[in-house]
Tab-separated table of C-alpha atoms in Angstrom:
chain	number	residue	atom	x	y	z
A	15	UNK	CA	77.445	117.572	85.977
A	16	UNK	CA	80.557	117.445	83.787
A	17	UNK	CA	79.384	120.390	81.671
A	18	UNK	CA	79.162	122.536	84.801
A	19	UNK	CA	82.589	121.497	86.104
A	20	UNK	CA	84.338	121.782	82.729
A	21	UNK	CA	82.660	125.054	81.821
A	22	UNK	CA	85.368	127.596	81.097
A	23	UNK	CA	88.257	125.115	81.200
A	24	UNK	CA	90.152	125.659	77.975
A	25	UNK	CA	92.931	123.094	78.055
A	26	UNK	CA	93.518	119.396	78.424
A	27	UNK	CA	95.464	117.986	81.367
A	28	UNK	CA	99.036	116.973	80.542
A	29	UNK	CA	100.186	113.630	81.993
A	30	UNK	CA	103.719	112.247	81.727
A	31	UNK	CA	104.100	108.462	81.907
A	32	UNK	CA	107.577	107.114	82.671
A	33	UNK	CA	108.507	103.458	82.239
A	34	UNK	CA	111.276	101.649	80.410
A	35	UNK	CA	108.598	99.126	79.372
A	36	UNK	CA	106.425	100.224	76.451
A	37	UNK	CA	103.708	97.763	77.531
A	38	UNK	CA	103.400	99.445	80.948
A	39	UNK	CA	103.039	102.877	79.338
A	40	UNK	CA	100.424	101.486	76.962
A	41	UNK	CA	98.531	99.750	79.799
A	42	UNK	CA	98.377	103.002	81.785
A	43	UNK	CA	97.012	104.967	78.816
A	44	UNK	CA	94.512	102.227	78.003
A	45	UNK	CA	93.345	102.057	81.630
A	46	UNK	CA	92.838	105.822	81.910
A	47	UNK	CA	91.557	106.555	78.416
A	48	UNK	CA	91.032	110.131	77.289
A	49	UNK	CA	89.051	111.054	80.397
A	50	UNK	CA	89.205	108.864	83.539
A	51	UNK	CA	86.245	110.684	85.118
A	52	UNK	CA	83.429	112.753	83.605
A	53	UNK	CA	84.339	115.835	85.649
A	54	UNK	CA	87.925	115.956	84.345
A	55	UNK	CA	89.245	117.532	81.179
A	56	UNK	CA	90.694	115.199	78.570
A	57	UNK	CA	94.208	113.896	79.152
A	58	UNK	CA	97.148	114.468	76.827
A	59	UNK	CA	99.898	111.906	77.336
A	60	UNK	CA	103.647	112.282	77.000
A	61	UNK	CA	105.610	109.034	77.166
A	62	UNK	CA	109.153	108.726	78.460
A	63	UNK	CA	111.430	105.665	78.692
A	64	UNK	CA	114.669	106.900	80.316
A	65	UNK	CA	115.557	108.673	83.546
A	66	UNK	CA	117.565	111.505	81.955
A	67	UNK	CA	114.785	112.192	79.437
A	68	UNK	CA	112.249	112.256	82.280
A	69	UNK	CA	114.249	114.839	84.244
A	70	UNK	CA	114.623	116.997	81.131
A	71	UNK	CA	110.934	116.819	80.247
A	72	UNK	CA	109.760	117.662	83.757
A	73	UNK	CA	112.292	120.488	83.994
A	74	UNK	CA	111.027	122.018	80.717
A	75	UNK	CA	107.389	120.959	80.660
A	76	UNK	CA	104.304	121.955	82.518
A	77	UNK	CA	102.718	118.682	83.530
A	78	UNK	CA	99.616	118.246	85.649
A	79	UNK	CA	100.548	114.716	86.760
A	80	UNK	CA	103.530	112.372	86.609
A	81	UNK	CA	102.984	108.603	86.570
A	82	UNK	CA	106.266	106.815	87.293
A	83	UNK	CA	106.986	103.094	87.095
A	84	UNK	CA	108.642	102.046	90.338
A	85	UNK	CA	109.953	98.946	88.551
A	86	UNK	CA	111.671	100.842	85.709
A	87	UNK	CA	115.366	100.125	85.188
A	88	UNK	CA	118.017	101.330	85.471
A	89	UNK	CA	116.367	104.414	87.000
A	90	UNK	CA	113.419	103.411	89.192
A	91	UNK	CA	110.349	105.581	89.548
A	92	UNK	CA	110.583	105.873	93.332
A	93	UNK	CA	114.120	107.229	93.359
A	94	UNK	CA	113.440	109.659	90.543
A	95	UNK	CA	110.203	110.776	92.258
A	96	UNK	CA	112.185	111.802	95.316
A	97	UNK	CA	114.762	113.546	93.127
A	98	UNK	CA	112.035	115.488	91.302
A	99	UNK	CA	110.391	116.530	94.576
A	100	UNK	CA	113.792	117.792	95.801
A	101	UNK	CA	114.828	119.568	92.603
A	102	UNK	CA	111.715	120.850	90.800
A	103	UNK	CA	109.960	123.902	92.223
A	104	UNK	CA	106.206	123.234	92.394
A	105	UNK	CA	106.706	119.673	91.193
A	106	UNK	CA	103.437	118.227	89.883
A	107	UNK	CA	101.751	115.428	91.816
A	108	UNK	CA	103.332	112.016	91.341
A	109	UNK	CA	101.734	108.575	91.223
A	110	UNK	CA	104.157	105.639	91.486
A	111	UNK	CA	103.336	102.204	90.105
A	112	UNK	CA	104.524	99.471	92.483
A	113	UNK	CA	104.824	95.718	91.974
A	114	UNK	CA	104.222	94.629	95.559
A	115	UNK	CA	102.003	96.054	98.306
A	116	UNK	CA	105.051	95.871	100.597
A	117	UNK	CA	106.654	98.609	98.467
A	118	UNK	CA	104.056	101.197	99.511
A	119	UNK	CA	106.353	102.471	102.281
A	120	UNK	CA	109.041	103.167	99.670
A	121	UNK	CA	106.547	105.198	97.683
A	122	UNK	CA	105.936	107.233	100.847
A	123	UNK	CA	109.692	107.769	101.146
A	124	UNK	CA	109.734	108.958	97.530
A	125	UNK	CA	107.161	111.656	98.425
A	126	UNK	CA	104.733	110.398	95.785
A	127	UNK	CA	101.185	111.563	96.447
A	128	UNK	CA	99.661	108.235	95.362
A	129	UNK	CA	100.483	104.645	94.445
A	130	UNK	CA	98.880	102.048	92.230
A	131	UNK	CA	99.967	98.489	91.581
A	132	UNK	CA	101.205	96.243	88.792
A	133	UNK	CA	99.415	94.656	87.057
A	134	UNK	CA	97.386	97.738	86.219
A	135	UNK	CA	93.876	97.744	87.679
A	136	UNK	CA	91.971	100.267	85.537
A	137	UNK	CA	89.399	101.156	88.205
A	138	UNK	CA	91.932	101.704	91.001
A	139	UNK	CA	94.323	103.624	88.745
A	140	UNK	CA	91.530	105.875	87.452
A	141	UNK	CA	90.378	106.570	91.027
A	142	UNK	CA	93.898	107.516	92.126
A	143	UNK	CA	94.506	109.718	89.072
A	144	UNK	CA	91.128	111.402	89.444
A	145	UNK	CA	91.880	112.182	93.085
A	146	UNK	CA	95.148	113.838	92.084
A	147	UNK	CA	93.723	115.803	89.142
A	148	UNK	CA	90.467	117.116	90.654
A	149	UNK	CA	92.221	119.892	92.620
A	150	UNK	CA	93.922	120.992	89.389
A	151	UNK	CA	90.547	121.058	87.604
A	152	UNK	CA	89.058	123.174	90.387
A	153	UNK	CA	91.963	125.605	90.118
A	154	UNK	CA	91.666	125.806	86.315
A	155	UNK	CA	87.905	126.347	86.561
A	156	UNK	CA	88.377	129.122	89.118
A	157	UNK	CA	90.954	130.848	86.911
A	158	UNK	CA	88.768	130.503	83.813
A	159	UNK	CA	85.724	132.000	85.533
A	160	UNK	CA	87.603	134.819	87.294
């Protein structure tokens, strides 16, 4: 199945992970691995630890997914998610990591397309990321076969 879906796709998917905590960034990459689902291309990660650096990277880069730590300080992932959605034309999909289930409404306010919780649950995070990246894979496959 994965050979058929990935046929003609020539690039990896670029994922930016923002957290002021190196352990959170590492946990996310460990949970997702190089390919969170067999029908996805491999993931290339870019790590970011500060709000200003995040804004600059997203403004310059072409990312397929942004994973933002809602608990990051001093710039939280939910606030910066909303800022990115307001300021970046065709902003990539955003997944926000939240510490408490009660914070899910804030993630909705931030306009994030998905949420996952701390501590990182590899299965749930991979499912959420896969759901956000599959449409991108379909688009890349359609372009590659056109």
